[in-house]
CSV table of C-alpha atoms in Angstrom, one decimal:
chain,number,residue,atom,x,y,z
A,1,GLN,CA,232.6,-52.3,-10.6
A,2,ASP,CA,229.6,-54.2,-9.3
A,3,SER,CA,230.7,-53.8,-5.7
A,4,GLN,CA,231.2,-50.0,-6.3
A,5,GLY,CA,227.6,-49.7,-7.5
A,6,ASN,CA,226.4,-51.5,-4.4
A,7,GLU,CA,228.3,-49.2,-2.1
A,8,GLU,CA,226.8,-46.2,-3.8
A,9,LEU,CA,223.4,-47.6,-3.5
A,10,GLN,CA,224.0,-48.4,0.2
A,11,THR,CA,225.2,-44.9,0.8
A,12,GLN,CA,222.1,-43.4,-0.9
A,13,LEU,CA,219.9,-45.8,1.1
A,14,ASP,CA,221.5,-44.8,4.4
A,15,LYS,CA,221.1,-41.1,3.4
A,16,TYR,CA,217.4,-41.7,2.7
A,17,LYS,CA,216.9,-43.6,5.9
A,18,LYS,CA,218.5,-40.8,7.8
A,19,ARG,CA,216.3,-38.2,6.1
A,20,ILE,CA,213.1,-40.2,6.7
A,21,ALA,CA,214.0,-40.4,10.5
A,22,GLU,CA,214.6,-36.6,10.5
A,23,LEU,CA,211.2,-36.0,8.8
A,24,GLU,CA,209.4,-38.3,11.2
A,25,ALA,CA,211.0,-36.6,14.2
A,26,GLN,CA,210.0,-33.2,12.8
A,27,GLU,CA,206.4,-34.4,12.1
A,28,LYS,CA,206.2,-35.7,15.7
A,29,THR,CA,207.4,-32.3,17.0
A,30,ASN,CA,204.9,-30.5,14.8
A,31,ALA,CA,202.1,-32.7,16.0
A,32,MET,CA,202.9,-32.0,19.7
A,33,ASN,CA,203.3,-28.3,19.1
A,34,TYR,CA,199.9,-28.2,17.3
A,35,GLN,CA,198.3,-30.2,20.2
A,36,ALA,CA,199.8,-27.8,22.8
A,37,ARG,CA,198.9,-24.7,20.7
A,38,SER,CA,195.2,-25.9,20.4
A,39,ALA,CA,195.1,-26.6,24.1
A,40,LEU,CA,196.5,-23.2,25.0
A,41,GLU,CA,194.0,-21.5,22.7
A,42,LYS,CA,191.1,-23.4,24.2
A,43,ALA,CA,192.4,-22.4,27.7
A,44,GLY,CA,192.1,-18.8,26.7
A,45,ILE,CA,195.8,-17.7,26.7
A,46,SER,CA,196.4,-14.3,25.1
A,47,ASP,CA,199.8,-15.1,23.6
A,48,VAL,CA,200.0,-18.6,22.3
A,49,GLU,CA,203.7,-18.4,21.2
A,50,TYR,CA,204.7,-17.2,24.6
A,51,GLY,CA,202.6,-19.9,26.2
A,52,LEU,CA,204.5,-22.5,24.1
A,53,TYR,CA,207.8,-21.0,25.2
A,54,LEU,CA,206.7,-21.2,28.9
A,55,LEU,CA,205.6,-24.8,28.5
A,56,GLY,CA,209.2,-25.7,27.5
A,57,THR,CA,210.3,-28.9,26.0
A,58,LEU,CA,207.3,-31.2,25.3
A,59,GLU,CA,207.5,-35.0,25.6
A,60,ALA,CA,205.2,-37.5,23.9
A,61,ASP,CA,203.6,-40.5,25.5
A,62,GLU,CA,203.1,-43.9,23.8
A,63,GLN,CA,200.1,-42.6,21.8
A,64,GLY,CA,202.0,-39.6,20.6
A,65,ASN,CA,200.1,-37.1,22.8
A,66,VAL,CA,201.9,-34.5,24.9
A,67,LYS,CA,202.6,-35.9,28.4
A,68,ASP,CA,200.7,-34.2,31.2
A,69,LEU,CA,199.6,-31.3,29.0
A,70,ASP,CA,196.5,-30.4,31.0
A,71,ASN,CA,198.5,-30.2,34.3
A,72,LYS,CA,201.2,-28.1,32.6
A,73,ILE,CA,198.6,-25.6,31.3
A,74,ASN,CA,196.9,-25.5,34.8
A,75,ASP,CA,200.2,-24.8,36.4
A,76,LEU,CA,200.9,-22.1,33.8
A,77,ARG,CA,197.5,-20.6,34.5
A,78,ALA,CA,198.2,-20.5,38.2
A,79,SER,CA,201.7,-19.0,37.8
A,80,LYS,CA,200.9,-16.5,35.0
A,81,PRO,CA,197.1,-15.7,35.3
A,82,VAL,CA,197.6,-12.4,33.6
A,83,PHE,CA,198.1,-14.2,30.2
A,84,PHE,CA,194.7,-16.0,30.4
A,85,LYS,CA,191.4,-14.4,29.6
A,86,GLU,CA,188.7,-14.6,32.2
A,87,GLU,CA,185.9,-16.8,31.2
A,88,ALA,CA,183.0,-14.5,30.3
A,89,GLN,CA,179.5,-15.4,31.2
A,90,THR,CA,177.4,-16.6,28.2
A,91,SER,CA,173.7,-16.5,28.0
A,92,SER,CA,171.6,-19.4,26.7
A,93,ASN,CA,171.5,-17.9,23.2
A,94,GLY,CA,175.3,-17.7,23.0
A,95,TYR,CA,175.8,-14.0,23.5
A,96,LYS,CA,178.5,-13.0,26.0
A,97,VAL,CA,177.3,-10.9,29.0
A,98,GLU,CA,179.9,-8.2,29.6
A,99,ASP,CA,179.9,-5.6,32.4
A,100,THR,CA,179.9,-2.1,30.9
A,101,LYS,CA,181.2,-0.8,34.2
A,102,LEU,CA,178.8,2.2,33.9
A,103,ASP,CA,177.3,3.6,37.0
A,104,ASP,CA,173.6,3.6,36.1
A,105,SER,CA,172.3,4.4,39.5
A,106,LYS,CA,169.7,7.1,39.9
A,107,GLU,CA,172.0,9.0,42.3
A,108,ALA,CA,174.7,9.3,39.6
A,109,VAL,CA,172.1,10.5,37.0
A,110,SER,CA,170.7,13.2,39.4
A,111,GLU,CA,174.3,14.3,40.2
A,112,PHE,CA,175.0,14.6,36.5
A,113,ASP,CA,171.8,16.6,36.0
A,114,LYS,CA,172.7,19.0,38.8
A,115,ALA,CA,176.2,19.5,37.5
A,116,PHE,CA,174.9,20.1,34.0
A,117,ALA,CA,172.4,22.7,35.3
A,118,GLU,CA,175.1,24.5,37.2
A,119,ALA,CA,177.4,24.5,34.1
A,120,ALA,CA,174.5,25.8,31.9
A,121,LYS,CA,173.9,28.7,34.4
A,122,ALA,CA,177.6,29.5,34.5
A,123,PHE,CA,177.8,29.8,30.8
A,124,GLY,CA,174.5,31.6,30.5
A,125,LEU,CA,172.7,28.8,28.7
A,126,GLU,CA,169.1,27.9,29.3
A,127,GLU,CA,168.4,24.4,30.4
A,128,THR,CA,166.0,22.7,28.0
A,129,LYS,CA,163.6,20.1,29.4
A,130,GLN,CA,162.5,17.2,27.2
């Protein structure tokens, strides 16, 4: 009966060792995915999940970091630039400078004034000057 108890204990021990190995492998995978996800977000990708998919299988180096991650992201940026946000200019106070894409030239303003005056005449409205 003593040997049967030892076999049961050995079976449980083997089961626990296998489970620990599975959990360690999962933790390693999670750590690499987190590292890749953070790097993709920092690089400005618009869809992180798709970026992870495009990176493919990740391998770890001796320290547990993703091998060649920066080069993989740079290659991804070169092959799929549409998924990466353009780096916006930032001023010294931290505000982003964005182009409004409005035509604020004097010619455009005077053309608008002329068109408005013509429309006002056509509809019988009087133009009011401020």
